[in-house]
PDB file of C-alpha atoms in Angstrom:
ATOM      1  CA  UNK A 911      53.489  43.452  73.659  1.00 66.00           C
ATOM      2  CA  UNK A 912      56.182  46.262  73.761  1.00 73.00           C
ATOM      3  CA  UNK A 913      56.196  45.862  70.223  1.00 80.00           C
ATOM      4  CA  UNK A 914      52.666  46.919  69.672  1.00 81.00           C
ATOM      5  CA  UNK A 915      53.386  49.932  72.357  1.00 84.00           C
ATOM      6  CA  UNK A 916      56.708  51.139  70.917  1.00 88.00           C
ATOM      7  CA  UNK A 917      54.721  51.156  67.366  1.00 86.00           C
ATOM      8  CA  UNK A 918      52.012  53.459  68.524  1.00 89.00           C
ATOM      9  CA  UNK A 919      50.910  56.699  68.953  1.00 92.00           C
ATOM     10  CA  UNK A 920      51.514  56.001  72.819  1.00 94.00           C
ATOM     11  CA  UNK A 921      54.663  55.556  72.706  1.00 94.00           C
ATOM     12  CA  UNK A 922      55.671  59.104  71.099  1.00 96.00           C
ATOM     13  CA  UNK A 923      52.586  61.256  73.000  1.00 97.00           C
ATOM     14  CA  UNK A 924      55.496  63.172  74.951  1.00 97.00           C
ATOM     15  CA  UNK A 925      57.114  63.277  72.177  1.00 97.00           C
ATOM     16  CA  UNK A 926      54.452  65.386  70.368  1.00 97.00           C
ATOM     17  CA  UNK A 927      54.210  68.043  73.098  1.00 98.00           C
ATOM     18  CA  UNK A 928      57.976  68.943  72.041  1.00 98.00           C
ATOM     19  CA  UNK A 929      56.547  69.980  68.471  1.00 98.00           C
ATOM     20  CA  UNK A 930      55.768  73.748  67.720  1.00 98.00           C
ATOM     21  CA  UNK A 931      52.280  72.827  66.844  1.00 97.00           C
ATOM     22  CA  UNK A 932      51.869  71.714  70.770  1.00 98.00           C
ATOM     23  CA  UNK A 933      53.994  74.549  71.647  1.00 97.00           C
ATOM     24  CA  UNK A 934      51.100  77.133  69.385  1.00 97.00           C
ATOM     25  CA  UNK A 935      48.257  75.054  70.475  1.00 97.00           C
ATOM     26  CA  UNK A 936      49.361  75.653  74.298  1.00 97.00           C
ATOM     27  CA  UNK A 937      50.055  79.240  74.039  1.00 96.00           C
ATOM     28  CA  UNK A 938      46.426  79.587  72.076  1.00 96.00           C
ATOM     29  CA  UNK A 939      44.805  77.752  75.212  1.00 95.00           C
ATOM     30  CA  UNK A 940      46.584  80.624  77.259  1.00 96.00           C
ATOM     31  CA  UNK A 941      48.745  77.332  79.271  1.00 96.00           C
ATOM     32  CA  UNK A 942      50.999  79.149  81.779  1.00 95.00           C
ATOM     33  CA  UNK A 943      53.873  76.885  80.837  1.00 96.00           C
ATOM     34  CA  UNK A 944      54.744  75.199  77.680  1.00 97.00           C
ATOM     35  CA  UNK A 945      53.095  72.003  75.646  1.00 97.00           C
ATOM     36  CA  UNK A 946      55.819  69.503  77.221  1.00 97.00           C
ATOM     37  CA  UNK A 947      55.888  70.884  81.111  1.00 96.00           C
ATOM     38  CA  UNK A 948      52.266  71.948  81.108  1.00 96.00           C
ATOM     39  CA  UNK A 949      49.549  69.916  83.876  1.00 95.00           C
ATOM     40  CA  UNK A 950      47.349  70.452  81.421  1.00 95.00           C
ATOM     41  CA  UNK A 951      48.565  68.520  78.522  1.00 97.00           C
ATOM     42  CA  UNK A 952      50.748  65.950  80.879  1.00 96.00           C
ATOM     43  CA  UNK A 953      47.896  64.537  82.083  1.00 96.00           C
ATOM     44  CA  UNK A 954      47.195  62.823  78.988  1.00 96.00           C
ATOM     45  CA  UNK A 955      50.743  62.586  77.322  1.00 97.00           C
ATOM     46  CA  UNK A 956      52.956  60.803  79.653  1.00 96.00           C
ATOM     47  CA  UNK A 957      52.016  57.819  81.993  1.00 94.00           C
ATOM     48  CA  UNK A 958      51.394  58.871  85.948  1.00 90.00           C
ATOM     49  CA  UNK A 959      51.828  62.612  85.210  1.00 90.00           C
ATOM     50  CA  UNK A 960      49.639  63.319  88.748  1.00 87.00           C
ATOM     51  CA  UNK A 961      51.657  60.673  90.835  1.00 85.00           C
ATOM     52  CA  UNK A 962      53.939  61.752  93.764  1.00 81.00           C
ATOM     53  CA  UNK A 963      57.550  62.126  92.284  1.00 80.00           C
ATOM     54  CA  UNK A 964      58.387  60.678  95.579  1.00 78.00           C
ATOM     55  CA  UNK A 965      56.000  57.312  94.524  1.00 75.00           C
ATOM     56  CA  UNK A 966      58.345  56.939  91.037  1.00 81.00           C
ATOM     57  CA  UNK A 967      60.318  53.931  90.572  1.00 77.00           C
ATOM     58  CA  UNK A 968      63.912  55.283  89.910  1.00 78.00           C
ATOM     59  CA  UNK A 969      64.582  55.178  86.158  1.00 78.00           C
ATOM     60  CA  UNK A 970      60.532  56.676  85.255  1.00 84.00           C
ATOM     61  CA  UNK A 971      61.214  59.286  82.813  1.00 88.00           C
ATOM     62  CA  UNK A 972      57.846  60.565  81.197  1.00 91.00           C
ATOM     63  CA  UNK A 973      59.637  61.170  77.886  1.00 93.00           C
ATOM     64  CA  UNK A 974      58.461  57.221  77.369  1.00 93.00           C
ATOM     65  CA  UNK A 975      55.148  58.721  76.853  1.00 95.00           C
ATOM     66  CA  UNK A 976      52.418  56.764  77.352  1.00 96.00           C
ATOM     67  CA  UNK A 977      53.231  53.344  78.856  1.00 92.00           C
ATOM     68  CA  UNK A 978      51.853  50.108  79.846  1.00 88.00           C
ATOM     69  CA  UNK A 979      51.594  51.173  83.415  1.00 91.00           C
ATOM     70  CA  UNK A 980      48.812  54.286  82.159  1.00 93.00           C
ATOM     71  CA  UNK A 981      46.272  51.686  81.629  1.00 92.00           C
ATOM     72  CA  UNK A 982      47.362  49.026  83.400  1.00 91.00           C
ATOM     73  CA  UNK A 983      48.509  50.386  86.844  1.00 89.00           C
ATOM     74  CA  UNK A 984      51.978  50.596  88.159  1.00 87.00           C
ATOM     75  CA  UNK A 985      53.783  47.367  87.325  1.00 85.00           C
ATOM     76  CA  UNK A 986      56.598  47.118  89.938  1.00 84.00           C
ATOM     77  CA  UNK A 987      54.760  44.605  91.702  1.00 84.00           C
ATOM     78  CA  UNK A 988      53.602  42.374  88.983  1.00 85.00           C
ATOM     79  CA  UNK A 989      55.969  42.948  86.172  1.00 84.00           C
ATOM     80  CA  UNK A 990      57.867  39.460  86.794  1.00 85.00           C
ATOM     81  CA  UNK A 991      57.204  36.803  84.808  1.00 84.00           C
ATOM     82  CA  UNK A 992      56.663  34.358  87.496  1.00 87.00           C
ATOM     83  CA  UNK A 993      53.502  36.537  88.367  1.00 89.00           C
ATOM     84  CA  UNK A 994      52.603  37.870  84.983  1.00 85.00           C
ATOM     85  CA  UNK A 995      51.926  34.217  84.200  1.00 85.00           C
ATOM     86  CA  UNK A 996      49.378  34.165  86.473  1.00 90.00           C
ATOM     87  CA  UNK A 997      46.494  36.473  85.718  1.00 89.00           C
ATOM     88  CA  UNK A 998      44.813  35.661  89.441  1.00 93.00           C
ATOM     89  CA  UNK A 999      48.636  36.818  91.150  1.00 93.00           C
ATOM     90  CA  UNK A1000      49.391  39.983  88.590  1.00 92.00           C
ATOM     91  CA  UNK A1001      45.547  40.933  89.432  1.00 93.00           C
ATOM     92  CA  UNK A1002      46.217  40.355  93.165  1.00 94.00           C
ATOM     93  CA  UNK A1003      49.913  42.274  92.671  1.00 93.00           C
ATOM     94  CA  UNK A1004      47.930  45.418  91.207  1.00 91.00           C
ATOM     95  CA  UNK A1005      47.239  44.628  87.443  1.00 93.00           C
ATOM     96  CA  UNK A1006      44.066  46.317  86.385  1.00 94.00           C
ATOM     97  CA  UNK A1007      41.653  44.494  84.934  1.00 91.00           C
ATOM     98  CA  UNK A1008      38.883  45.156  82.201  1.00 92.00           C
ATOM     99  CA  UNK A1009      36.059  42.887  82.311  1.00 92.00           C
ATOM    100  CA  UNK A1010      35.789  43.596  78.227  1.00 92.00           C
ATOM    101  CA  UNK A1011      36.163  46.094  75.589  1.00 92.00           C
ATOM    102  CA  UNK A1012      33.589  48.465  76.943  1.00 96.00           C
ATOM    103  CA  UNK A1013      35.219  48.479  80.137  1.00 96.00           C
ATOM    104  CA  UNK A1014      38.540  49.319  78.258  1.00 95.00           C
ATOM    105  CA  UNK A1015      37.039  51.737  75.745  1.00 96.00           C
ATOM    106  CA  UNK A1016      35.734  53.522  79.251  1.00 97.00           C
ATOM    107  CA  UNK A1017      39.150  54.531  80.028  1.00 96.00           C
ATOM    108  CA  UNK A1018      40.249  55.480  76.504  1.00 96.00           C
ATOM    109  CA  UNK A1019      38.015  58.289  76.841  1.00 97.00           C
ATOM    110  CA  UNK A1020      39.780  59.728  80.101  1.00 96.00           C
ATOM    111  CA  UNK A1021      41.760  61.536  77.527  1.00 96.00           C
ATOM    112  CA  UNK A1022      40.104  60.763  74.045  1.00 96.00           C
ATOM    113  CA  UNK A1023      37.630  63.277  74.416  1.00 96.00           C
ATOM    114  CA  UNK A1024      36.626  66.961  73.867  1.00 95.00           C
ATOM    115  CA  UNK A1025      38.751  68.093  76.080  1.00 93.00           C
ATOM    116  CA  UNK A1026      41.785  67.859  74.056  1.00 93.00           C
ATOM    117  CA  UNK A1027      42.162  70.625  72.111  1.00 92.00           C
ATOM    118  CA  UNK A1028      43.418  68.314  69.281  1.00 91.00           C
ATOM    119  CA  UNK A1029      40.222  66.085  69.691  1.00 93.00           C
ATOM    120  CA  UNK A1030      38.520  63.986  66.381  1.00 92.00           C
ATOM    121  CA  UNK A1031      35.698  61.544  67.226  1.00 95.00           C
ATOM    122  CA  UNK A1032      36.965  58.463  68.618  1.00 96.00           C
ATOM    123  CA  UNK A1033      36.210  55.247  67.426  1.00 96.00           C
ATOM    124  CA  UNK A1034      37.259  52.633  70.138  1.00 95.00           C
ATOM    125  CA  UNK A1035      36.900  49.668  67.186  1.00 93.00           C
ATOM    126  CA  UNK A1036      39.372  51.736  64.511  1.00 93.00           C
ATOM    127  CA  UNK A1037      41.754  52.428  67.816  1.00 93.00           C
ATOM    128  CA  UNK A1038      41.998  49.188  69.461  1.00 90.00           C
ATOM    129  CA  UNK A1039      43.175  47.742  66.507  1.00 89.00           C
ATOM    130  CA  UNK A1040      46.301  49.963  66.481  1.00 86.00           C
ATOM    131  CA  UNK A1041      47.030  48.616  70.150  1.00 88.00           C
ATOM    132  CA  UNK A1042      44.946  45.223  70.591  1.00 83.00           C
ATOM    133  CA  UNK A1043      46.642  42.536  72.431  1.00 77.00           C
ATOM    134  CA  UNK A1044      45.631  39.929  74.629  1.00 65.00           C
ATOM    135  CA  UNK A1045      41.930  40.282  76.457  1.00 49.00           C
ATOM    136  CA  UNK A1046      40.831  39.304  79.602  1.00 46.00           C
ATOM    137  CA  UNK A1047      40.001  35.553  79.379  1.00 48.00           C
ATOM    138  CA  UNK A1048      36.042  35.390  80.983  1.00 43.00           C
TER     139      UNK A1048
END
């Protein structure tokens, strides 16, 4: 599965708030601080970006973007094998859970939406393709 991450859009959203485009685009929205420190454009562009600092595994570094752990909840406690194998333990250890793609296009749109100042229509069916992997078995 990091594969399909690493390959995505995800995995370079900080990355994109470096650019100058981010840089004009946050300047334009009148953002007290730049693209790549603003609250405003965190919030969607790197994974727990509201957490307490204090809550952050040592090692977190929100230049990875858009991780896992953004849609699936903070993986310290389930990130093993020995529980990842288990849907019924990782679920138990914290693993969020979507019932089925509505559920998952649902969160999508916490940050695929108008409010982005770079927003184009989503289309949950074109985008889950880019980052599909395994569904909830029913």
């Amino acid at each position: 599965m990091a594969e399909i991450w690493e390959k995505s859009k995800h995995a370079n959203a900080y990355k994109v708030l470096e650019s100058e485009e981010a840089q004009k685009i946050a300047k334009e929205k009148g953002l007290k601080k730049v693209a790549n420190e603003s609250p405003e454009c965190l919030e969607c562009h790197v994974t727990a970006a509201k957490a307490d600092t204090k809550l952050l595994e040592q090692g977190y570094d929100k230049k990875e973007g858009v991780t896992c752990e953004a849609c699936h909840g903070a993986g310290s406690a389930y990130k093993s094998m020995a529980i990842m194998k288990d849907k019924a333990k990782a679920i138990a250890a914290g693993l969020t859970e979507y019932k089925d793609e509505k559920a998952i296009d649902a969160h999508c749109v916490t940050c695929h939406n108008e409010k982005s100042p770079t927003y184009k229509e989503f289309k949950f069916a074109r985008a889950w393709k880019a980052v599909a992997h395994l569904l909830p078995k029913k």
